[in-house]
Coordinates of C-alpha atoms in Angstrom, one line a residue:
M353 CA 0.1 -0.1 -0.3
P354 CA 1.1 3.6 -0.8
E355 CA 3.1 5.1 2.1
P356 CA 1.8 8.4 3.1
S357 CA 4.4 10.7 3.0
A358 CA 5.0 14.8 2.3
P359 CA 4.2 16.0 -1.0
P360 CA 7.5 17.4 -3.2
T361 CA 8.1 21.1 -3.3
P362 CA 5.8 22.6 -6.5
P363 CA 7.9 24.6 -8.7
V364 CA 7.1 28.2 -9.3
P365 CA 5.0 29.7 -12.4
L366 CA 7.4 32.2 -14.1
A367 CA 4.1 34.5 -14.1
A368 CA 4.8 34.7 -10.1
L369 CA 8.1 36.1 -10.8
L370 CA 7.3 38.7 -13.5
A371 CA 4.3 39.9 -10.8
D372 CA 6.9 40.4 -7.9
G373 CA 7.5 44.3 -8.0
A374 CA 10.3 43.7 -5.9
L375 CA 12.3 42.4 -8.1
G376 CA 11.5 44.0 -11.2
L377 CA 12.1 41.4 -13.8
R378 CA 10.7 42.1 -17.3
L379 CA 9.8 39.4 -20.1
V380 CA 11.9 40.7 -23.1
A381 CA 11.4 37.6 -25.5
G382 CA 11.0 33.9 -26.0
L383 CA 6.9 33.7 -25.5
P384 CA 4.2 36.1 -25.3
D385 CA 2.9 37.1 -22.0
A386 CA -0.1 34.6 -22.2
A387 CA 2.2 31.6 -23.2
A388 CA 4.8 32.4 -20.3
K389 CA 2.3 32.0 -17.6
G390 CA 2.0 28.3 -18.4
V391 CA 6.5 28.2 -17.6
A392 CA 7.2 26.7 -14.7
V393 CA 10.8 27.2 -12.5
H394 CA 11.9 24.7 -10.6
W395 CA 15.0 26.0 -8.9
V396 CA 17.5 28.6 -10.0
H397 CA 21.0 28.6 -11.3
T398 CA 23.7 30.8 -12.0
S399 CA 26.7 30.6 -14.4
E400 CA 28.9 32.7 -16.8
M401 CA 30.3 29.3 -18.4
A402 CA 30.4 29.5 -22.0
D403 CA 28.3 26.3 -22.4
P404 CA 26.5 25.7 -19.0
Y405 CA 25.0 22.5 -20.5
P406 CA 26.8 19.8 -18.6
Y407 CA 25.5 21.4 -15.3
L408 CA 22.2 21.9 -16.0
L409 CA 19.2 19.2 -14.5
G410 CA 16.3 21.0 -16.4
G411 CA 13.7 23.0 -15.4
E412 CA 16.1 26.0 -14.2
L413 CA 15.8 29.6 -14.4
L414 CA 19.5 30.4 -15.3
L415 CA 20.9 34.0 -14.5
T416 CA 23.7 35.3 -16.4
A417 CA 25.3 38.5 -16.6
G418 CA 27.1 37.1 -20.1
V419 CA 30.6 37.6 -18.9
Q420 CA 31.4 35.1 -22.1
L421 CA 28.8 35.8 -24.2
T422 CA 29.5 37.0 -27.9
D423 CA 27.7 37.9 -31.0
A424 CA 29.0 34.9 -32.8
H425 CA 28.3 32.3 -30.0
T426 CA 24.9 33.8 -28.6
D427 CA 22.9 31.3 -30.8
T428 CA 24.7 28.1 -30.1
Y429 CA 24.6 29.3 -26.6
V430 CA 20.7 29.7 -26.2
R431 CA 20.5 26.7 -28.1
R432 CA 22.7 24.5 -25.8
V433 CA 20.5 26.3 -22.7
V434 CA 17.2 25.2 -24.4
E435 CA 18.8 21.3 -25.1
A436 CA 19.6 21.4 -21.6
G437 CA 16.1 21.8 -20.5
A438 CA 16.3 25.5 -18.8
T439 CA 13.1 26.8 -18.8
A440 CA 13.9 30.4 -18.5
L441 CA 17.2 32.9 -19.6
G442 CA 17.8 35.5 -16.8
F443 CA 20.2 38.5 -18.1
G444 CA 21.6 40.9 -15.6
V445 CA 22.2 43.8 -17.0
A446 CA 25.2 44.5 -15.0
P447 CA 28.0 44.9 -14.8
V448 CA 29.1 43.7 -18.1
Y449 CA 26.2 45.4 -20.7
D450 CA 24.0 48.3 -20.2
T451 CA 21.1 46.4 -22.3
V452 CA 20.0 42.9 -23.2
P453 CA 22.0 42.4 -26.6
A454 CA 19.7 42.4 -29.4
G455 CA 21.7 39.0 -30.6
L456 CA 20.5 37.4 -27.6
V457 CA 16.6 38.7 -28.0
E458 CA 16.9 37.3 -31.2
A459 CA 17.7 33.8 -30.5
C460 CA 15.6 33.3 -27.6
D461 CA 12.6 34.2 -29.9
R462 CA 13.8 31.9 -32.3
Y463 CA 14.3 28.8 -29.8
R464 CA 11.1 30.2 -27.8
L465 CA 13.3 30.4 -24.4
P466 CA 11.8 32.9 -21.8
L467 CA 14.2 35.8 -21.5
L468 CA 14.1 38.1 -18.6
E469 CA 15.8 41.4 -18.3
I470 CA 17.0 41.6 -14.6
P471 CA 17.5 45.5 -13.7
R472 CA 20.7 46.6 -12.3
R473 CA 19.1 47.0 -8.8
T474 CA 18.0 43.6 -8.3
P475 CA 21.2 41.2 -7.2
F476 CA 21.1 37.5 -8.6
T477 CA 20.8 36.6 -5.2
T478 CA 17.7 38.7 -4.8
V479 CA 16.4 36.4 -7.5
A480 CA 17.1 33.5 -6.0
R481 CA 15.6 34.5 -2.7
G482 CA 12.5 35.4 -4.6
V483 CA 12.0 31.8 -6.3
W484 CA 12.9 30.3 -2.9
R485 CA 10.0 32.2 -0.8
L486 CA 7.7 31.6 -3.8
M487 CA 8.2 27.9 -3.5
A488 CA 8.1 27.8 0.3
E489 CA 4.6 29.3 0.0
A490 CA 3.7 27.1 -2.7
R491 CA 4.7 24.1 -0.4
H492 CA 2.9 25.6 2.3
R493 CA -0.3 25.8 0.7
E494 CA -0.1 22.1 -0.9
L495 CA 0.7 20.9 2.3
R496 CA -2.5 22.2 3.7
R497 CA -4.2 21.1 0.7
V498 CA -3.1 17.3 1.5
T499 CA -3.8 17.7 5.0
E500 CA -7.5 18.8 4.6
A501 CA -7.9 16.2 1.5
Q502 CA -6.2 13.3 4.1
Q503 CA -8.7 14.5 6.7
G504 CA -11.7 14.2 4.0
L505 CA -10.6 10.9 3.4
A506 CA -10.4 9.7 7.0
S507 CA -13.8 10.9 7.7
A508 CA -15.6 9.2 4.6
A509 CA -14.1 5.9 5.7
A510 CA -15.8 6.3 9.1
R511 CA -19.2 7.0 7.5
P512 CA -22.0 3.9 7.1
D513 CA -21.1 3.4 3.3
P514 CA -17.4 3.9 3.5
V515 CA -16.2 2.8 0.3
P516 CA -18.1 4.8 -2.3
A517 CA -17.7 7.8 0.2
V518 CA -14.0 7.3 0.1
L519 CA -13.9 7.2 -3.6
R520 CA -16.4 10.5 -3.9
Q521 CA -14.1 12.3 -1.5
L522 CA -10.9 11.4 -4.0
A523 CA -12.9 12.5 -6.9
V524 CA -13.4 16.0 -5.0
R525 CA -9.9 16.3 -4.0
L526 CA -8.4 15.4 -7.4
G527 CA -11.1 17.3 -9.4
G528 CA -11.6 14.0 -11.4
R529 CA -12.8 10.7 -11.4
A530 CA -12.2 7.4 -9.1
V531 CA -13.3 4.2 -10.2
L532 CA -13.1 0.9 -7.9
F533 CA -12.5 -1.7 -10.9
A534 CA -13.1 -5.4 -10.4
P535 CA -10.6 -8.3 -11.2
D536 CA -12.1 -8.7 -14.5
G537 CA -12.3 -5.0 -15.3
A538 CA -15.9 -4.0 -14.6
E539 CA -16.5 -0.8 -13.0
L540 CA -18.0 -1.6 -9.1
H541 CA -18.3 2.2 -8.6
A542 CA -17.7 4.9 -10.2
T543 CA -18.0 8.6 -9.2
G544 CA -16.6 12.1 -10.2
R545 CA -16.6 13.5 -13.9
D546 CA -14.4 12.9 -16.9
P547 CA -11.4 15.3 -16.8
A548 CA -10.9 14.8 -20.5
P549 CA -12.7 13.3 -23.4
G550 CA -11.7 9.5 -23.6
S551 CA -10.2 9.3 -20.2
R552 CA -12.9 7.1 -19.2
T553 CA -11.8 4.6 -21.9
A554 CA -8.0 5.0 -21.3
L555 CA -8.6 4.5 -17.1
A556 CA -10.5 1.3 -18.1
R557 CA -7.8 -0.1 -20.1
L558 CA -5.0 1.1 -17.6
A559 CA -6.5 -1.0 -14.7
R560 CA -6.7 -4.1 -16.7
V561 CA -2.7 -4.0 -16.9
V562 CA -2.3 -3.4 -13.5
A563 CA -1.1 -6.7 -11.5
P564 CA -2.3 -7.3 -8.2
P565 CA -1.5 -7.4 -5.4
H566 CA 0.9 -4.5 -5.5
G567 CA 0.7 -3.3 -9.1
T568 CA 0.5 0.2 -10.4
A569 CA 0.3 1.9 -13.5
T570 CA 0.2 5.6 -14.5
D571 CA -0.7 7.1 -18.2
T572 CA -2.6 10.2 -19.4
A573 CA -5.2 11.0 -21.9
G574 CA -6.0 14.2 -23.4
G575 CA -3.7 16.0 -21.1
A576 CA -5.5 14.4 -17.7
P577 CA -2.8 12.1 -15.6
L578 CA -4.3 8.5 -15.1
A579 CA -3.2 6.3 -12.2
A580 CA -4.1 2.6 -11.4
Y581 CA -3.6 1.1 -8.0
A582 CA -4.1 -2.4 -7.2
L583 CA -5.7 -2.8 -3.6
G584 CA -3.7 -4.4 -1.0
G585 CA -6.9 -6.1 0.5
G586 CA -6.6 -9.5 -1.3
Q587 CA -9.5 -9.5 -3.5
G588 CA -8.0 -8.4 -6.9
L589 CA -9.5 -4.8 -6.8
V590 CA -7.9 -1.9 -8.6
L591 CA -8.5 1.7 -8.2
G592 CA -8.4 4.0 -10.9
V593 CA -7.9 7.8 -10.5
A594 CA -8.0 10.1 -13.8
A595 CA -7.3 13.9 -12.4
G596 CA -8.2 17.4 -13.5
S597 CA -4.6 18.3 -13.4
R598 CA -1.5 17.5 -11.9
E599 CA -0.7 18.8 -8.3
A600 CA 2.5 17.9 -6.3
G601 CA 0.3 16.3 -3.5
D602 CA -2.1 14.2 -6.0
R603 CA 0.1 11.0 -5.0
T604 CA 0.6 11.6 -1.3
V605 CA -3.8 11.9 -1.4
T606 CA -4.4 9.2 -3.8
G607 CA -1.9 6.8 -1.6
M608 CA -4.0 7.8 1.4
A609 CA -7.0 6.2 -0.3
V610 CA -5.4 3.3 -1.6
V611 CA -4.5 2.4 2.0
L612 CA -7.9 3.0 3.2
L613 CA -9.5 1.3 0.2
S614 CA -7.3 -2.1 0.8
L615 CA -8.4 -1.9 4.2
L616 CA -11.9 -1.3 4.2
T617 CA -12.1 -4.0 1.1
A618 CA -10.1 -6.9 2.8
P619 CA -11.8 -10.0 3.9
H620 CA -13.0 -10.3 7.3
Q621 CA -10.6 -10.8 9.8
G622 CA -9.7 -14.1 11.5
A623 CA -9.4 -14.4 15.0
A624 CA -6.1 -13.6 15.7
E625 CA -6.3 -10.6 13.6
A626 CA -9.6 -9.3 15.0
A627 CA -7.8 -10.0 18.3
R628 CA -4.5 -7.5 17.6
S629 CA -7.3 -4.9 16.2
A630 CA -8.7 -4.9 19.5
A631 CA -5.8 -4.1 21.3
L632 CA -5.1 -1.4 18.8
V633 CA -8.7 0.3 19.9
R634 CA -8.2 -0.3 23.2
L635 CA -5.4 1.8 23.3
L636 CA -7.1 4.4 21.0
L637 CA -9.4 4.2 23.5
G638 CA -7.4 5.0 26.8
A639 CA -6.3 1.6 27.9
T640 CA -3.0 0.8 29.5
P641 CA -0.6 -1.1 27.3
A642 CA -0.3 -3.9 30.0
D643 CA -4.4 -4.2 29.4
A644 CA -4.1 -4.3 25.6
A645 CA -1.0 -6.6 25.1
P646 CA -3.0 -10.0 26.3
L647 CA -4.9 -9.5 23.3
L648 CA -1.6 -9.7 20.9
G649 CA -1.1 -13.0 22.0
P650 CA 1.7 -14.4 24.0
G651 CA 4.4 -14.1 21.4
P652 CA 7.2 -14.2 21.5
W653 CA 7.3 -10.9 19.1
T654 CA 10.1 -9.7 16.9
V655 CA 10.2 -6.2 16.4
V656 CA 12.0 -5.3 13.1
H657 CA 13.3 -1.7 12.0
A658 CA 14.0 -1.6 8.3
H659 CA 15.3 1.0 5.9
G660 CA 15.0 0.6 2.1
G661 CA 11.8 -0.1 -0.5
D662 CA 11.3 2.3 -3.6
T663 CA 8.0 2.3 -4.1
P664 CA 4.7 3.4 -2.2
F665 CA 3.6 -0.3 -1.6
A666 CA 6.8 -1.1 0.1
P667 CA 6.0 -1.0 3.6
S668 CA 3.0 -3.5 3.1
A669 CA 5.2 -5.5 1.1
L670 CA 7.7 -5.9 3.6
A671 CA 5.2 -6.7 6.2
A672 CA 3.5 -9.5 4.1
A673 CA 6.9 -10.8 3.4
L674 CA 7.8 -11.0 7.3
G675 CA 4.2 -12.6 8.0
S676 CA 2.6 -9.6 9.6
A677 CA 0.0 -7.0 9.0
L678 CA 1.4 -4.8 12.2
A679 CA 3.8 -2.5 10.3
E680 CA 4.1 1.3 10.5
S681 CA 6.4 3.6 8.6
D682 CA 7.3 7.4 9.7
G683 CA 8.7 7.9 6.0
A684 CA 12.2 7.2 6.7
T685 CA 12.0 3.9 9.0
V686 CA 9.7 1.0 8.5
R687 CA 8.7 -0.8 11.8
V688 CA 6.9 -4.3 11.9
L689 CA 5.8 -6.5 14.4
T690 CA 5.9 -10.3 13.8
D691 CA 5.6 -13.4 15.5
R692 CA 7.6 -15.4 12.5
P693 CA 11.3 -15.9 12.0
V694 CA 13.1 -12.9 10.0
T695 CA 14.8 -13.6 7.2
A696 CA 16.9 -10.9 4.8
Q697 CA 14.8 -9.4 2.4
P698 CA 15.7 -7.9 -1.2
G699 CA 16.3 -4.3 -1.3
W700 CA 16.2 -3.8 2.6
T701 CA 18.5 -3.0 5.8
L702 CA 16.8 -5.3 8.5
G703 CA 17.6 -4.9 12.4
V704 CA 15.8 -7.5 14.4
S705 CA 15.2 -7.4 17.9
A706 CA 15.1 -10.4 20.2
P707 CA 12.0 -12.0 20.6
A708 CA 10.0 -10.8 23.7
G709 CA 6.8 -10.9 25.2
P710 CA 4.1 -8.4 25.1
A711 CA 5.3 -6.3 28.2
A712 CA 8.8 -6.1 26.8
L713 CA 8.0 -4.9 23.5
P714 CA 9.2 -1.1 24.4
G715 CA 12.7 -2.5 24.8
A716 CA 12.6 -4.9 21.6
D717 CA 12.2 -2.1 19.8
A718 CA 15.2 -0.1 21.3
Q719 CA 17.1 -3.4 20.4
A720 CA 15.8 -3.2 16.7
R721 CA 16.6 0.4 16.2
R722 CA 20.6 0.0 17.4
A723 CA 20.9 -3.4 15.2
L724 CA 19.5 -1.6 12.5
R725 CA 22.4 1.0 13.4
R726 CA 24.8 -1.6 13.1
A727 CA 23.5 -3.2 9.9
E728 CA 24.0 0.0 7.9
A729 CA 27.4 0.6 9.5
T730 CA 28.5 -2.3 8.8
R731 CA 26.6 -3.1 5.2
A732 CA 25.0 -6.2 6.4
E733 CA 21.6 -6.9 5.0
L734 CA 20.3 -8.1 8.4
V735 CA 21.6 -7.8 12.0
Q736 CA 20.0 -9.7 15.0
H737 CA 19.9 -8.4 18.4
R738 CA 21.7 -11.5 20.5
E739 CA 21.0 -11.8 24.3
P740 CA 24.0 -13.2 26.3
G741 CA 23.7 -16.9 26.8
P742 CA 23.8 -18.7 30.0
D743 CA 27.2 -19.5 29.5
A744 CA 28.4 -15.6 29.1
L745 CA 30.5 -14.1 31.7
T746 CA 27.2 -11.5 32.3
A747 CA 25.7 -14.3 33.8
L748 CA 28.3 -14.5 36.5
V749 CA 27.0 -11.5 38.4
P750 CA 23.5 -11.2 39.9
P751 CA 21.2 -8.9 37.9
K752 CA 20.7 -6.5 40.6
E753 CA 24.8 -5.9 41.4
A754 CA 24.9 -5.5 37.6
A755 CA 22.1 -3.0 37.3
A756 CA 23.8 -1.1 40.3
H757 CA 27.3 -1.2 39.1
A758 CA 26.0 0.2 35.7
R759 CA 24.0 3.1 37.2
S760 CA 27.1 3.9 39.3
R761 CA 29.7 3.7 36.6
L762 CA 27.7 5.7 34.1
A763 CA 25.9 7.9 36.3
P764 CA 28.3 11.0 34.6
I765 CA 26.7 10.4 30.8
A766 CA 23.3 9.0 32.0
D767 CA 21.5 11.9 31.7
S768 CA 23.2 12.3 28.0
P769 CA 21.1 9.7 25.7
A770 CA 23.7 11.1 22.8
L771 CA 26.8 10.4 24.6
T772 CA 25.4 7.1 25.7
E773 CA 24.2 5.7 22.7
T774 CA 27.4 7.1 20.7
L775 CA 29.5 5.2 23.5
R776 CA 27.4 2.1 23.1
T777 CA 27.6 1.8 19.3
W778 CA 31.5 3.1 19.1
L779 CA 32.1 0.3 21.4
S780 CA 29.9 -2.4 19.6
L781 CA 31.9 -1.3 16.5
H782 CA 35.1 -1.7 17.8
G783 CA 36.0 1.8 18.0
S784 CA 35.7 2.7 14.3
W785 CA 35.0 6.6 13.9
D786 CA 33.6 6.1 10.5
R787 CA 31.0 3.4 11.2
T788 CA 29.7 4.9 14.1
A789 CA 29.1 8.1 12.4
V790 CA 27.2 6.3 9.8
A791 CA 25.1 4.2 12.5
L792 CA 24.1 7.4 14.1
T793 CA 24.1 9.6 10.9
V794 CA 26.5 12.2 12.2
H795 CA 29.8 13.4 11.5
R796 CA 33.1 11.6 12.1
N797 CA 34.0 14.6 14.2
T798 CA 31.1 14.4 16.3
V799 CA 31.5 11.1 17.1
R800 CA 35.2 12.0 18.2
Q801 CA 33.8 14.8 20.2
R802 CA 31.6 12.8 22.1
I803 CA 33.9 10.1 22.8
T804 CA 36.3 12.4 24.0
R805 CA 33.6 14.0 26.3
C806 CA 32.6 10.3 27.6
A807 CA 36.4 9.7 28.4
T808 CA 36.6 13.0 30.4
L809 CA 33.3 12.1 32.2
L810 CA 33.8 8.5 33.1
E811 CA 37.7 9.2 34.4
A812 CA 38.5 6.4 32.0
D813 CA 40.8 5.6 28.9
L814 CA 39.2 4.2 26.3
D815 CA 42.4 2.8 24.6
E816 CA 42.4 0.3 27.5
A817 CA 40.8 -2.9 26.3
D818 CA 39.8 -3.4 29.9
V819 CA 38.4 -0.4 30.6
R820 CA 36.3 -0.7 27.0
M821 CA 35.2 -4.4 28.5
E822 CA 33.9 -2.7 31.7
L823 CA 32.1 -0.2 29.9
W824 CA 30.5 -2.4 27.7
F825 CA 29.1 -4.7 30.5
A826 CA 27.8 -1.8 32.2
L827 CA 26.0 -0.4 28.9
R828 CA 24.3 -3.9 29.0
W829 CA 22.8 -3.1 32.2
L830 CA 21.6 0.5 32.1

């Protein structure tokens, strides 16, 4: 199922830059004012190179003062800028030229590249700040639109007729049509309007090429974007969407609809799944974890932290591969709770806790988090947290005495999670600065500073093997 996430930053209409009086930009060539309104700027790049082509990604407003521009080279320069995919050219009339060169105006008209005159009073950095400001405003508007759409979809899912209600809400939010297709391609329910001639037929054709349970397909018809998603409920159903326009957050909105419809159309739960759903309901209604835990079953349960996956359906696909429906994602890390053995999965890096009962799941979650860090630092597909066996040295010390020693020995750093976790990770990776930096996603100099601070506070020589062993023992009981 799609992973709800923040929408990408929308581009800035060129017309919005031209309308900003503080910038003073003027369209002097390339396209008429009406046509230029459809041009979008994705970012800004400044270059005085004779041929900036190798350094352009496409979608830029390219800024230049024409330092290396000559009459003989003008046509080639503009052609190369257009071939690189730049959307517009901004020309500063200072300090090299007093006016926009006539040859540049003619070349931009010939290649239909919008040419903006940047007045002497407007530095290039001011233009860049103007673009970033407009992008930030556009992103804020899009995030608000996506949030409102997600709230509307959630409310629709709580109605007595949830599936038609979710489809209606999706069609309204996307300004188009939403259809639920049966496995044989028949329309089970459709709502909304056709955004373009031929979109209905094209959407039905697109839905037939999607392969359940995790397939997706996209197309266009008459300029309207089309998409089809196989639902994850195991019924072979497909959601088809024909949107009225292509907005940055539409994929996020549709992803939430796919998640809801997959849940709403899933077959009736078995006894175990129903009990786990009941546990979640109890927690949401205010029960304590201790009261809800028995509904999960005795376990033992394993917590998995995972990084990877490159499709919206990746988290649910990972959970299914691990034999569980209990999964969640914060957009970066996927967490799965399973009562089955965990094996490596293609395309994923996994950190796996030791098996635990329901009451010990918070500790298992911390184990999985640390195991994932170690897996990434060592470039392993899977790292399993291992508890010391009965023959381990730690078993020679009574637990209460070991815990008391750990609290006393580590007291100087116990109030600093950053120092404690850095020391734990650094020791587990045999003192490797680089691997510790990777595991903690910090700079290696930060690791060095934290370890030096630990050594000072603990009054310990961390170059001594005995000291490292003592601290590692203490950390296991903290």
